[in-house]
PDB file of C-alpha atoms in Angstrom:
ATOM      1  CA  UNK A   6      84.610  59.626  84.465  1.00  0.00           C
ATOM      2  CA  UNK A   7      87.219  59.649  87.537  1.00  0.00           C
ATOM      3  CA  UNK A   8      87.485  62.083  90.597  1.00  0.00           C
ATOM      4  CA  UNK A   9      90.499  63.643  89.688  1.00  0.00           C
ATOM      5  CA  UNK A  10      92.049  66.689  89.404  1.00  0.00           C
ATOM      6  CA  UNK A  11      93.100  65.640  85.525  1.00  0.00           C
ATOM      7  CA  UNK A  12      89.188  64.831  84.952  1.00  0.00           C
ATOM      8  CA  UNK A  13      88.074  67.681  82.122  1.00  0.00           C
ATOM      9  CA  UNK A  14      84.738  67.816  83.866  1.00  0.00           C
ATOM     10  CA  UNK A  15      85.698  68.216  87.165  1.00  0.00           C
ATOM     11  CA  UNK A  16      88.128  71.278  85.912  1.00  0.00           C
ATOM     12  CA  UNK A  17      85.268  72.603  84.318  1.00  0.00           C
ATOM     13  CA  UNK A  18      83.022  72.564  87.441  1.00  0.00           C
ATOM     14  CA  UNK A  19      85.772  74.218  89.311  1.00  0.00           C
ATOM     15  CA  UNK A  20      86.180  77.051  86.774  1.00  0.00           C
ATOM     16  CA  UNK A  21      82.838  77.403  86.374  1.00  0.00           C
ATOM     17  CA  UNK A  22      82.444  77.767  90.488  1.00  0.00           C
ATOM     18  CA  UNK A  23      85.337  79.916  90.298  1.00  0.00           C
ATOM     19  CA  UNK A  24      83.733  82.799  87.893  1.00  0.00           C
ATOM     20  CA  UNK A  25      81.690  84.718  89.674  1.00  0.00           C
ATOM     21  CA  UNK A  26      83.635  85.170  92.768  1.00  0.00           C
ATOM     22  CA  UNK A  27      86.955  86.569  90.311  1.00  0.00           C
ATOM     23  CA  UNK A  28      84.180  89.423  88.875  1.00  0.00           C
ATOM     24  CA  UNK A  29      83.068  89.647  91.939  1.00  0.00           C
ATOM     25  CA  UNK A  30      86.483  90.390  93.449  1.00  0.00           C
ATOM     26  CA  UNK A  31      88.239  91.800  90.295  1.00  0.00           C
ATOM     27  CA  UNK A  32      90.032  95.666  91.451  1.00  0.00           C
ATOM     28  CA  UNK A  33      89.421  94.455  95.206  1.00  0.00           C
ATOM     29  CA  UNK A  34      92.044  94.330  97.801  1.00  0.00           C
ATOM     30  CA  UNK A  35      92.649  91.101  99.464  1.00  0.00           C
ATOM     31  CA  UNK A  36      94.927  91.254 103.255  1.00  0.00           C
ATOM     32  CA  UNK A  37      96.181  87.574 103.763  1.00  0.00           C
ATOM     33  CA  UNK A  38      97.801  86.937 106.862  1.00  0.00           C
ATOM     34  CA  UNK A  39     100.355  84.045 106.129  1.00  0.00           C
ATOM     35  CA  UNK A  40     101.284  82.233 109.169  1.00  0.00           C
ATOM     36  CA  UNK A  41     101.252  78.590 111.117  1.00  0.00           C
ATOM     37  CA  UNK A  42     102.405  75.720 109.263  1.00  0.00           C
ATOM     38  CA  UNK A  43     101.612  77.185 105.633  1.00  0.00           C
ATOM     39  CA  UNK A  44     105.276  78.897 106.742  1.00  0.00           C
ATOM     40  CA  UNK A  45     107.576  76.171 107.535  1.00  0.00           C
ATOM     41  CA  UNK A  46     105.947  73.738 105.333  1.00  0.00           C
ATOM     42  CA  UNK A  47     107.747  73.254 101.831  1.00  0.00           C
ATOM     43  CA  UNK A  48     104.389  72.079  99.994  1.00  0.00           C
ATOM     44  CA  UNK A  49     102.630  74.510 101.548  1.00  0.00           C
ATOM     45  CA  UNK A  50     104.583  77.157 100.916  1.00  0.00           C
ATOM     46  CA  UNK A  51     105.031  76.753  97.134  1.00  0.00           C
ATOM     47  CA  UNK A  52     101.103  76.202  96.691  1.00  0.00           C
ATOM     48  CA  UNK A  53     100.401  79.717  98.788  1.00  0.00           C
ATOM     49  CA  UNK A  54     102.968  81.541  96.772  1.00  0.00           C
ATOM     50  CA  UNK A  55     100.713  80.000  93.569  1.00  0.00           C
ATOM     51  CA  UNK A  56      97.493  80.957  95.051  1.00  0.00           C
ATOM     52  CA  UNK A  57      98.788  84.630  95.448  1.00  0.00           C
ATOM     53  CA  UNK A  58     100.172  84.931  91.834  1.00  0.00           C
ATOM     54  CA  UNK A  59      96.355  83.828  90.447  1.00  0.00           C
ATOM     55  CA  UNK A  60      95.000  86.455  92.960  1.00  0.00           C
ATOM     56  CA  UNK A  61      97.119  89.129  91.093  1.00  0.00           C
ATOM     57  CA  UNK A  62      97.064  87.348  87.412  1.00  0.00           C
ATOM     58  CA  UNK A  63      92.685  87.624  87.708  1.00  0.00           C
ATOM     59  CA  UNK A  64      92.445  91.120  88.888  1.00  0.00           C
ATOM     60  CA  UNK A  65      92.613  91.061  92.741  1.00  0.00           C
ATOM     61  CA  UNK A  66      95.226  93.122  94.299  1.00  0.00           C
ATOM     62  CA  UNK A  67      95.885  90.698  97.299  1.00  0.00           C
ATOM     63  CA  UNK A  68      98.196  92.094 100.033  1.00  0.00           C
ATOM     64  CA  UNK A  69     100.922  89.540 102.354  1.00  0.00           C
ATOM     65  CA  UNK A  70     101.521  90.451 105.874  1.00  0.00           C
ATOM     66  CA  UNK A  71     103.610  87.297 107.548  1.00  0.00           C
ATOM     67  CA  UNK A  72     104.962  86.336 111.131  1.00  0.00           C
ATOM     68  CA  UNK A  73     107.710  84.319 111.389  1.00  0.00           C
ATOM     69  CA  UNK A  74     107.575  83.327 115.396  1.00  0.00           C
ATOM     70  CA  UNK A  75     109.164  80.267 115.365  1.00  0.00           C
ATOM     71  CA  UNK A  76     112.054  81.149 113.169  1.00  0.00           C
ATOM     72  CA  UNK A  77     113.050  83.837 115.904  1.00  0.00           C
ATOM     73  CA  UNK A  78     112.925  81.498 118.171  1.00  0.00           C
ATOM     74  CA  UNK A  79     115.607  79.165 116.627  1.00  0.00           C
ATOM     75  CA  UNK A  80     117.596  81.817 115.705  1.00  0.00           C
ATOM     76  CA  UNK A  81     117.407  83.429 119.329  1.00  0.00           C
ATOM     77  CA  UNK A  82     117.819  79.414 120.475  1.00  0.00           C
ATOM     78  CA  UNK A  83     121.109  79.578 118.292  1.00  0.00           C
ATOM     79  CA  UNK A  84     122.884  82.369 119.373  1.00  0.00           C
ATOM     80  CA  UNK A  85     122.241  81.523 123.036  1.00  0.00           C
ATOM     81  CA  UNK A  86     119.642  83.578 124.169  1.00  0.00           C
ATOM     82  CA  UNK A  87     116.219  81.885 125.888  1.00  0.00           C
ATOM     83  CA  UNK A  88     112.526  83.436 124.364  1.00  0.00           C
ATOM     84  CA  UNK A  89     110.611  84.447 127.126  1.00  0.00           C
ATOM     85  CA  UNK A  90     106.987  85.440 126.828  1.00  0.00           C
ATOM     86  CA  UNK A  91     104.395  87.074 128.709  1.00  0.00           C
ATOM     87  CA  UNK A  92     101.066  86.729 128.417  1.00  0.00           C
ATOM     88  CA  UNK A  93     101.712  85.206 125.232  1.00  0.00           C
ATOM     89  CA  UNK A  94     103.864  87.907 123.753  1.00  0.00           C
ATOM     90  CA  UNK A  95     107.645  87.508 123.219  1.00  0.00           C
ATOM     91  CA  UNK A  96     109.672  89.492 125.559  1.00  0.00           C
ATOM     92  CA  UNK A  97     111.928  91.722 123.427  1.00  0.00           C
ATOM     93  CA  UNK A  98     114.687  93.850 124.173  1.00  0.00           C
ATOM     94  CA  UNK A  99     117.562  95.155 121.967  1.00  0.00           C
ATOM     95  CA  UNK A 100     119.187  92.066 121.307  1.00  0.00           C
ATOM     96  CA  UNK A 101     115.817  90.262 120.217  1.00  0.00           C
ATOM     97  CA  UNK A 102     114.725  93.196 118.751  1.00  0.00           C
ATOM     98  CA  UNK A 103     117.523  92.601 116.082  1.00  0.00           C
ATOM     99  CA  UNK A 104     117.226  89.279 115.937  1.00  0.00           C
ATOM    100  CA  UNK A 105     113.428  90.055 115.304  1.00  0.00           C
ATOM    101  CA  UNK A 106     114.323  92.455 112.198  1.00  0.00           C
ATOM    102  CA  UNK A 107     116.596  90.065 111.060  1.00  0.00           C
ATOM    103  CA  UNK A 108     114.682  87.110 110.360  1.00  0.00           C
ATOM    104  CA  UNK A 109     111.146  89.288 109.807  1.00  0.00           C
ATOM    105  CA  UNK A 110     112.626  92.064 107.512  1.00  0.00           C
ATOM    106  CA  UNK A 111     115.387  89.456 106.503  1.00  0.00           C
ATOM    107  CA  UNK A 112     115.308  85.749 106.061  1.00  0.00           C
ATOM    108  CA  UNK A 113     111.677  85.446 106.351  1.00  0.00           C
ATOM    109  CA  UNK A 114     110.161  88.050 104.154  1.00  0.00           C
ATOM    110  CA  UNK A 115     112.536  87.627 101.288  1.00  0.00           C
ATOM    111  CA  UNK A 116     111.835  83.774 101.004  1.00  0.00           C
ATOM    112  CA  UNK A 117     108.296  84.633 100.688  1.00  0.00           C
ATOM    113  CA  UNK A 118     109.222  87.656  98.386  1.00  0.00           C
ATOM    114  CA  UNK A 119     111.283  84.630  95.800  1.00  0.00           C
ATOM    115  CA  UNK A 120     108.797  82.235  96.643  1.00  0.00           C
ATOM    116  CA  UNK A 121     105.996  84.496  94.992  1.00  0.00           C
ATOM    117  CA  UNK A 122     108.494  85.473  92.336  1.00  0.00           C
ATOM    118  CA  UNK A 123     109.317  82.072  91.671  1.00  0.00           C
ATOM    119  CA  UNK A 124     105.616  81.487  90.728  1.00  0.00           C
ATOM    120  CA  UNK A 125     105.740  84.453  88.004  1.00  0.00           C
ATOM    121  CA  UNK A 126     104.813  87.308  90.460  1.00  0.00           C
ATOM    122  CA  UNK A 127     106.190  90.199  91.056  1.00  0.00           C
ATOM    123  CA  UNK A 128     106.788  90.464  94.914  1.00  0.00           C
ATOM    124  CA  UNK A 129     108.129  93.388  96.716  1.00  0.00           C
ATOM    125  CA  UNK A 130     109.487  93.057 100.762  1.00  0.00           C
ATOM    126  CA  UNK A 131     108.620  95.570 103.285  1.00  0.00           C
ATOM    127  CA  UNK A 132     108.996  96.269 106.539  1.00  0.00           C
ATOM    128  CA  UNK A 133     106.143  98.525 108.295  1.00  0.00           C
ATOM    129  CA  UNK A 134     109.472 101.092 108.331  1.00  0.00           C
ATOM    130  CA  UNK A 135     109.099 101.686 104.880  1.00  0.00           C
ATOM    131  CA  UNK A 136     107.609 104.359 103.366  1.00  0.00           C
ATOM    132  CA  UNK A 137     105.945 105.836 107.128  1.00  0.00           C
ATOM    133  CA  UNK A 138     104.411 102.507 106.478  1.00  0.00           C
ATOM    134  CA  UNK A 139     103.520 101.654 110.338  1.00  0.00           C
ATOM    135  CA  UNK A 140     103.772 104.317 112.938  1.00  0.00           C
ATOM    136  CA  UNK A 141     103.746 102.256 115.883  1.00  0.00           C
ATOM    137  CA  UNK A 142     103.738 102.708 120.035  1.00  0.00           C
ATOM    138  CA  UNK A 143     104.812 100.684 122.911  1.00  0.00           C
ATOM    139  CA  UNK A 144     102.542  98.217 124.262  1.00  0.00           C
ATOM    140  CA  UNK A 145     101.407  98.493 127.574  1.00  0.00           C
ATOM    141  CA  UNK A 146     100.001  95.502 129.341  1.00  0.00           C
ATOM    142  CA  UNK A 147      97.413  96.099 131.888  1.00  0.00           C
ATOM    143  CA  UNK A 148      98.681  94.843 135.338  1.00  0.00           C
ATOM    144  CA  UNK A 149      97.037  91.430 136.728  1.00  0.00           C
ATOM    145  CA  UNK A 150      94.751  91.326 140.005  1.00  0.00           C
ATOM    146  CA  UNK A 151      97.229  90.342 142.556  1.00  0.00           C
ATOM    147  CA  UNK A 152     100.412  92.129 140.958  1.00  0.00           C
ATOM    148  CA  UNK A 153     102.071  94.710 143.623  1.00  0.00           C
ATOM    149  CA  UNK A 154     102.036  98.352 141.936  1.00  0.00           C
ATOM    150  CA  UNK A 155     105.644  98.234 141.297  1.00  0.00           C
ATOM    151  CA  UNK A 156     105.751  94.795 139.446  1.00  0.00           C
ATOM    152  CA  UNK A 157     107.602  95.085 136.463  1.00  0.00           C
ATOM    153  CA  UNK A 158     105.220  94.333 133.219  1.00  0.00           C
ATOM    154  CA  UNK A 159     108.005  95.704 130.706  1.00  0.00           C
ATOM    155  CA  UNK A 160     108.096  93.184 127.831  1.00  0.00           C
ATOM    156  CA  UNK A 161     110.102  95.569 125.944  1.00  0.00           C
ATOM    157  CA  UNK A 162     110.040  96.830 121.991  1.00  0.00           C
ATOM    158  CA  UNK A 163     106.395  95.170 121.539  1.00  0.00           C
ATOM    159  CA  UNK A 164     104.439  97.306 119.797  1.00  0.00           C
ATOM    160  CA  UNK A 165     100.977  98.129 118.786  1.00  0.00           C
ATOM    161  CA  UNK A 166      99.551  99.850 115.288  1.00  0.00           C
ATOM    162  CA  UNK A 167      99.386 103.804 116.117  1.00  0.00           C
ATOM    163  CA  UNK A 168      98.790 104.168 112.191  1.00  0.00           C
ATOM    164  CA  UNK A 169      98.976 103.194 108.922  1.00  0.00           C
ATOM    165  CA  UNK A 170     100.187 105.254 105.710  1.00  0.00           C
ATOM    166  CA  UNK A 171      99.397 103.070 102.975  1.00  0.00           C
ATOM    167  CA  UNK A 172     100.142 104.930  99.797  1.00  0.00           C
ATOM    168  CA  UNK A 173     103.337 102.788  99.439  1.00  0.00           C
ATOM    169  CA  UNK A 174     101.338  99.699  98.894  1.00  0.00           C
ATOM    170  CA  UNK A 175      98.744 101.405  96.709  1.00  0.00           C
ATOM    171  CA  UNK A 176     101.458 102.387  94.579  1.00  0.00           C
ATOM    172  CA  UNK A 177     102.625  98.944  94.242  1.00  0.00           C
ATOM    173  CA  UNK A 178      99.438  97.537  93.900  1.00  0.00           C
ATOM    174  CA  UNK A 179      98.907 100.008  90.919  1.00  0.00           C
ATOM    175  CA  UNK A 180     102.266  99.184  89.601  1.00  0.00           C
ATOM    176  CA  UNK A 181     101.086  95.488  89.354  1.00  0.00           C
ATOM    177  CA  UNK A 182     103.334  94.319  92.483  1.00  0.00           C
ATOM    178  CA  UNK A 183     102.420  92.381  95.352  1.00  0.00           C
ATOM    179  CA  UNK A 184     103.607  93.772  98.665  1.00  0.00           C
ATOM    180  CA  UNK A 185     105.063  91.301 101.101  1.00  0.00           C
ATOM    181  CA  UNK A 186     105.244  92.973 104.284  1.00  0.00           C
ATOM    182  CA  UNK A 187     106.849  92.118 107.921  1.00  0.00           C
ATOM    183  CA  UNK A 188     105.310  93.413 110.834  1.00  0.00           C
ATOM    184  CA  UNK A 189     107.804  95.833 112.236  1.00  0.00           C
ATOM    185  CA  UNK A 190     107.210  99.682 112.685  1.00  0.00           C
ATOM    186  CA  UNK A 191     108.725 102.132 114.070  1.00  0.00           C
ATOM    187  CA  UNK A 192     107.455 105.173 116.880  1.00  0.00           C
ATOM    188  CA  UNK A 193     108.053 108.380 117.574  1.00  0.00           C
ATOM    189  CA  UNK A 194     111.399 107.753 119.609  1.00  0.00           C
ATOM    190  CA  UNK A 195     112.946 105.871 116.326  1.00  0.00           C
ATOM    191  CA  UNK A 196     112.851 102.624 117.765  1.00  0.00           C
ATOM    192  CA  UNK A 197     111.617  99.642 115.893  1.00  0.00           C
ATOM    193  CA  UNK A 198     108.764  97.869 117.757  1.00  0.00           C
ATOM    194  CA  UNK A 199     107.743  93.887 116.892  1.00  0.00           C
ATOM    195  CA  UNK A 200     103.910  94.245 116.641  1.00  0.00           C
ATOM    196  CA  UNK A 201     101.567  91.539 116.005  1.00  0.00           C
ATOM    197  CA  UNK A 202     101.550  90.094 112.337  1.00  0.00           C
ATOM    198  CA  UNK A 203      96.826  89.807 112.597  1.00  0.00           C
ATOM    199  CA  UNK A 204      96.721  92.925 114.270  1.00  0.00           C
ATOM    200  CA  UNK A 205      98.887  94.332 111.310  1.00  0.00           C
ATOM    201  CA  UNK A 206      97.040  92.410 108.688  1.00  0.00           C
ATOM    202  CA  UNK A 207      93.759  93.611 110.045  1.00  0.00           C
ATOM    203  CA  UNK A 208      94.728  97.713 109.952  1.00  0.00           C
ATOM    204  CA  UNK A 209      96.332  97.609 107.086  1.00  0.00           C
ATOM    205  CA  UNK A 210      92.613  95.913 105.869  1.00  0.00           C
ATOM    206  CA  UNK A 211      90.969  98.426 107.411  1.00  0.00           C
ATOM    207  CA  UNK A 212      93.032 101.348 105.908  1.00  0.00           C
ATOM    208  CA  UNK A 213      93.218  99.890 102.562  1.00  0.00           C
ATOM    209  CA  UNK A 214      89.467  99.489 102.751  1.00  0.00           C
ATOM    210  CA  UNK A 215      89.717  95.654 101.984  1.00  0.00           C
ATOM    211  CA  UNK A 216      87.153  93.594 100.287  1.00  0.00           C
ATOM    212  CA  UNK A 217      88.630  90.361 102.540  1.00  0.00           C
ATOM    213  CA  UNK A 218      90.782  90.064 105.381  1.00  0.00           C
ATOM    214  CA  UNK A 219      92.285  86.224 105.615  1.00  0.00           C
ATOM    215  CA  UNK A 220      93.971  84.891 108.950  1.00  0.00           C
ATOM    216  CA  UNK A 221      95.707  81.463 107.626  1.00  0.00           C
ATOM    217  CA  UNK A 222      95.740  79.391 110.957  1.00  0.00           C
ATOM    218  CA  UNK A 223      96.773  75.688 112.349  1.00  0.00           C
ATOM    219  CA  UNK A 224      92.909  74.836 112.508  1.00  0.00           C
ATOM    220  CA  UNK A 225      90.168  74.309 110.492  1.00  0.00           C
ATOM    221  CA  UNK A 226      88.404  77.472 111.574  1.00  0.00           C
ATOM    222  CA  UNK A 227      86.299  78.329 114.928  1.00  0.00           C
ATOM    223  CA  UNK A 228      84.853  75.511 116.069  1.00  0.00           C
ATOM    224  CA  UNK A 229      81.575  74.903 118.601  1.00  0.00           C
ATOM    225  CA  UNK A 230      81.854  73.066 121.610  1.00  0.00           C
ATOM    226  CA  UNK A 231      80.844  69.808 119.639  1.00  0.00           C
ATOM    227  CA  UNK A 232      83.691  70.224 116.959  1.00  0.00           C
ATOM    228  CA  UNK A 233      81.719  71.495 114.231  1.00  0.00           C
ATOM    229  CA  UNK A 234      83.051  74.373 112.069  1.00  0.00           C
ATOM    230  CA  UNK A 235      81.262  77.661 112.171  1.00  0.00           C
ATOM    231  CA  UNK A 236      81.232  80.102 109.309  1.00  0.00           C
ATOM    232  CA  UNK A 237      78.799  82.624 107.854  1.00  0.00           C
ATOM    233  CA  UNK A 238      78.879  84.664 111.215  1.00  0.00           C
ATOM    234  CA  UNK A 239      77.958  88.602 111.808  1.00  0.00           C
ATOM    235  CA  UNK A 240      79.097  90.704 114.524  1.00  0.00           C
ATOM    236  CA  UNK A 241      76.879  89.640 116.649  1.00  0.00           C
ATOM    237  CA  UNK A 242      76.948  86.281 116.551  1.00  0.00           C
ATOM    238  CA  UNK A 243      80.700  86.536 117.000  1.00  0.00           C
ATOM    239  CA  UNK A 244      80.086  88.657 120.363  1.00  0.00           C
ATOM    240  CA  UNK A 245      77.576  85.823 121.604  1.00  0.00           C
ATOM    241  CA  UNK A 246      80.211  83.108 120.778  1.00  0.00           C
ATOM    242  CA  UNK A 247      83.134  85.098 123.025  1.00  0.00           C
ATOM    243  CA  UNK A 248      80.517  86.086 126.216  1.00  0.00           C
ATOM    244  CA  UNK A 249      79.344  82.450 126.086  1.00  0.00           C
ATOM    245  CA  UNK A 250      83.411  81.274 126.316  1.00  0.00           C
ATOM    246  CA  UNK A 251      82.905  79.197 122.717  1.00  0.00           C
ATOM    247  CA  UNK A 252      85.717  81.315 121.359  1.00  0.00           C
ATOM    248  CA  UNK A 253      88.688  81.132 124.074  1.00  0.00           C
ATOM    249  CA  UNK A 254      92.379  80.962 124.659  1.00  0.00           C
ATOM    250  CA  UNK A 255      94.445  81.579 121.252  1.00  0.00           C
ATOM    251  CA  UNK A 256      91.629  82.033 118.718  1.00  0.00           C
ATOM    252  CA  UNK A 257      90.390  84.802 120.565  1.00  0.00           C
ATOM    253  CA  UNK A 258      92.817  87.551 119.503  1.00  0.00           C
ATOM    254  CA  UNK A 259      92.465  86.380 116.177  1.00  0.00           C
ATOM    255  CA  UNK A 260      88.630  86.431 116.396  1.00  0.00           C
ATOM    256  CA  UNK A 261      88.936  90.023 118.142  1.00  0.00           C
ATOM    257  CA  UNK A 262      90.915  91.238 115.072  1.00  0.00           C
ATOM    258  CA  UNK A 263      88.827  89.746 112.054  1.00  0.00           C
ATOM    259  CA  UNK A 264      85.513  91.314 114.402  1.00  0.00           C
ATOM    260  CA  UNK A 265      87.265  95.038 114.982  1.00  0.00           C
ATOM    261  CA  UNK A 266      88.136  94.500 111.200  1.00  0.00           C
ATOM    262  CA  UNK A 267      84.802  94.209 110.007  1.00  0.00           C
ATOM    263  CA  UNK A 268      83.280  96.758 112.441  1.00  0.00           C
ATOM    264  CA  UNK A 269      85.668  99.304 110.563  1.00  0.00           C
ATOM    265  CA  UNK A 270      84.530  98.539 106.942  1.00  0.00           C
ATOM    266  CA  UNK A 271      86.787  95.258 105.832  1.00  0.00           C
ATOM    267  CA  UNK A 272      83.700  93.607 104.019  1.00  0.00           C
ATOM    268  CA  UNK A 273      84.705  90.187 105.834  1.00  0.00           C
ATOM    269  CA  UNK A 274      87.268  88.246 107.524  1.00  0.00           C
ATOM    270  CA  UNK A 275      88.034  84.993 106.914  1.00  0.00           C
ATOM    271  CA  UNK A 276      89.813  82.462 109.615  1.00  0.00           C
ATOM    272  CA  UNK A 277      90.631  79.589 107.612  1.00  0.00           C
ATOM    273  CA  UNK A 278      93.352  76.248 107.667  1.00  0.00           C
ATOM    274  CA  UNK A 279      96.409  76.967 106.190  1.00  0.00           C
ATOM    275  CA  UNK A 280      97.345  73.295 106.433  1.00  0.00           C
ATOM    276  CA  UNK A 281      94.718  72.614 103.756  1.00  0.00           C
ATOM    277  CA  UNK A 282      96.810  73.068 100.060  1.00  0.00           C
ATOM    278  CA  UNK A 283      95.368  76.179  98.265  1.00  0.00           C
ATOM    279  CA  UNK A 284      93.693  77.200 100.819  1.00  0.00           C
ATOM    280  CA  UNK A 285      93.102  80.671  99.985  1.00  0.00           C
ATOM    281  CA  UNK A 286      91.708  79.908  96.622  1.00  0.00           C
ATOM    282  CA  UNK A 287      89.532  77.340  97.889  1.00  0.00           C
ATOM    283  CA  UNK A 288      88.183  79.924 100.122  1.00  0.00           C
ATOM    284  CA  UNK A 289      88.012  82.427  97.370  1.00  0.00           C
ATOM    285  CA  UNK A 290      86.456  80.985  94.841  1.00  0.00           C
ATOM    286  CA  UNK A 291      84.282  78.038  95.584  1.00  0.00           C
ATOM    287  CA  UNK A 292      81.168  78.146  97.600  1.00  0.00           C
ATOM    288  CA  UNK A 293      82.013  75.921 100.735  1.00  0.00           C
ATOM    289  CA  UNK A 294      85.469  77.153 101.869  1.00  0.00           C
ATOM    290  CA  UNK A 295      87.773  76.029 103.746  1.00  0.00           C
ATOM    291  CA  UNK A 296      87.186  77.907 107.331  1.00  0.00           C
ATOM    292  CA  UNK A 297      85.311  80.555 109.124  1.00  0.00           C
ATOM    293  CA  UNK A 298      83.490  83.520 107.207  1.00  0.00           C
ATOM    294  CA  UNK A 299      82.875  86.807 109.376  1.00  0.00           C
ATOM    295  CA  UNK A 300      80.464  89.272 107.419  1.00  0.00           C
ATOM    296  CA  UNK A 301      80.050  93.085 107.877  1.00  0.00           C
ATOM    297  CA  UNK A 302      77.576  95.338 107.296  1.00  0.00           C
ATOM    298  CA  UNK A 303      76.111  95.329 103.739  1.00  0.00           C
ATOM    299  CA  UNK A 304      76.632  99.038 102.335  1.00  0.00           C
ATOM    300  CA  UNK A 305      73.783 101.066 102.559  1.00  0.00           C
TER     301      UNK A 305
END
């Protein structure tokens, strides 16, 4: 017998791993946040557009919210105009704005929208415009200690998630579609705001009142301070690990949004590597994953 993925006993291990979790998980909604280098990466790509398609084709209605940072950014690079960023968050005014709806809305969500189609599912674009999808409101950034009161923080049409009207995507779900959506909404002036694609992924979660919420990232998960993956966390673990400074600089909104998620009812929230091929299904459906697991309350 050989190790390899043609080996009838090794598929029949994997299937036989793979059971419980798909009636487990059958009629549940799935959020996957599809970011990182699972987006500009061509083998990547095709093998998360595949692990979607078996989400739908097993019973799982799995929901796509995507960024698409780095495509801005070369489009923004190519027209001439610099990307600026504070405190992490693009600086956008009406000419990045439509740059941002462009490639989001555009270039970026319809790739993933043929990519999933291309598999043999049935993938529908949105924009959080769509349908009263995302009712969003202007970020404000706090100002920093030793900024003079009149210190301009503007960064401009960066939103945040005022709310979320979801019976668009439970109609596609029920119509056997899988929603692709970009993370643009719109407030009460009428102005489209660029909001964060995890913070999206994790309301929508929330509203939708997800089984999973997955955050595909460039790492393997959250590490400790000795390199070692963590997983299998609660709440308050998770608190513990940000007063004590283990979770810091970039994974810490991410960690922030899978916690708030399953505060507010998302059964967990999974921070896993989307360099790692299938990643989502061999977090799904096998019983050592591929990243971090963040639990929530057990029902009472």
């Amino acid at each position: 017998m050989t190790d390899t993925p043609t080996d009838p006993a090794l598929v029949a291990h994997v299937l036989t791993e793979a059971l419980p979790y798909i009636r487990r998980f059958q009629g549940k909604t799935i959020v996957v946040k599809f970011g990182g280098n699972a987006m500009v990466d061509d083998a990547l790509k095709h093998s998360f557009a595949r692990d979607i398609v078996l989400m739908k084709l097993v019973g799982f209605n799995p929901v796509v919210v995507h960024g698409g940072g780095p495509q801005i950014g070369k489009l923004l690079a190519r027209i001439g105009k610099e990307s600026r960023f504070i405190e992490g968050m693009r600086v956008t005014d009406d000419e990045t704005m439509d740059v941002v709806e462009m490639v989001l809305g555009g270039l970026v969500n319809k790739e993933i929208v043929q990519l999933i189609n291309g598999q043999g599912g049935r993938a529908v674009g949105l924009t959080g415009k769509d349908g009263g999808l995302i009712r969003a409101r202007k970020l404000v950034l706090p100002r920093r200690e030793g900024q003079s009161p009149d210190e301009d923080l503007d960064i401009g049409q960066v939103g945040e998630v005022a709310h979320v009207d979801a019976s668009v995507v439970d109609m596609l779900d029920s119509g056997e579609f899988i929603p692709v959506i970009a993370p643009i909404g719109v407030g009460d002036d009428g102005r489209s705001y660029n909001i964060n694609a995890d913070l999206v992924a994790g309301k929508l979660a929330e509203v939708l009142k997800a089984e999973k919420l997955i955050l595909l990232t460039n790492t393997p998960g959250l590490l400790d301070s000795e390199g070692r993956l963590l997983t299998g966390l609660d709440a308050s673990r998770v608190q513990d690990l940000i007063n004590d400074g283990t979770i810091h600089g970039g994974m810490l909104p991410k960690i922030r949004c899978a916690l708030e998620a399953v505060e507010r009812g998302v059964r967990s929230a999974h921070i896993i590597d989307g360099r790692v091929t299938h990643a989502v299904l061999l977090e799904l459906f096998t019983d050592s994953g591929v990243g971090t697991l963040i639990r929530g309350s057990e029902p009472s």
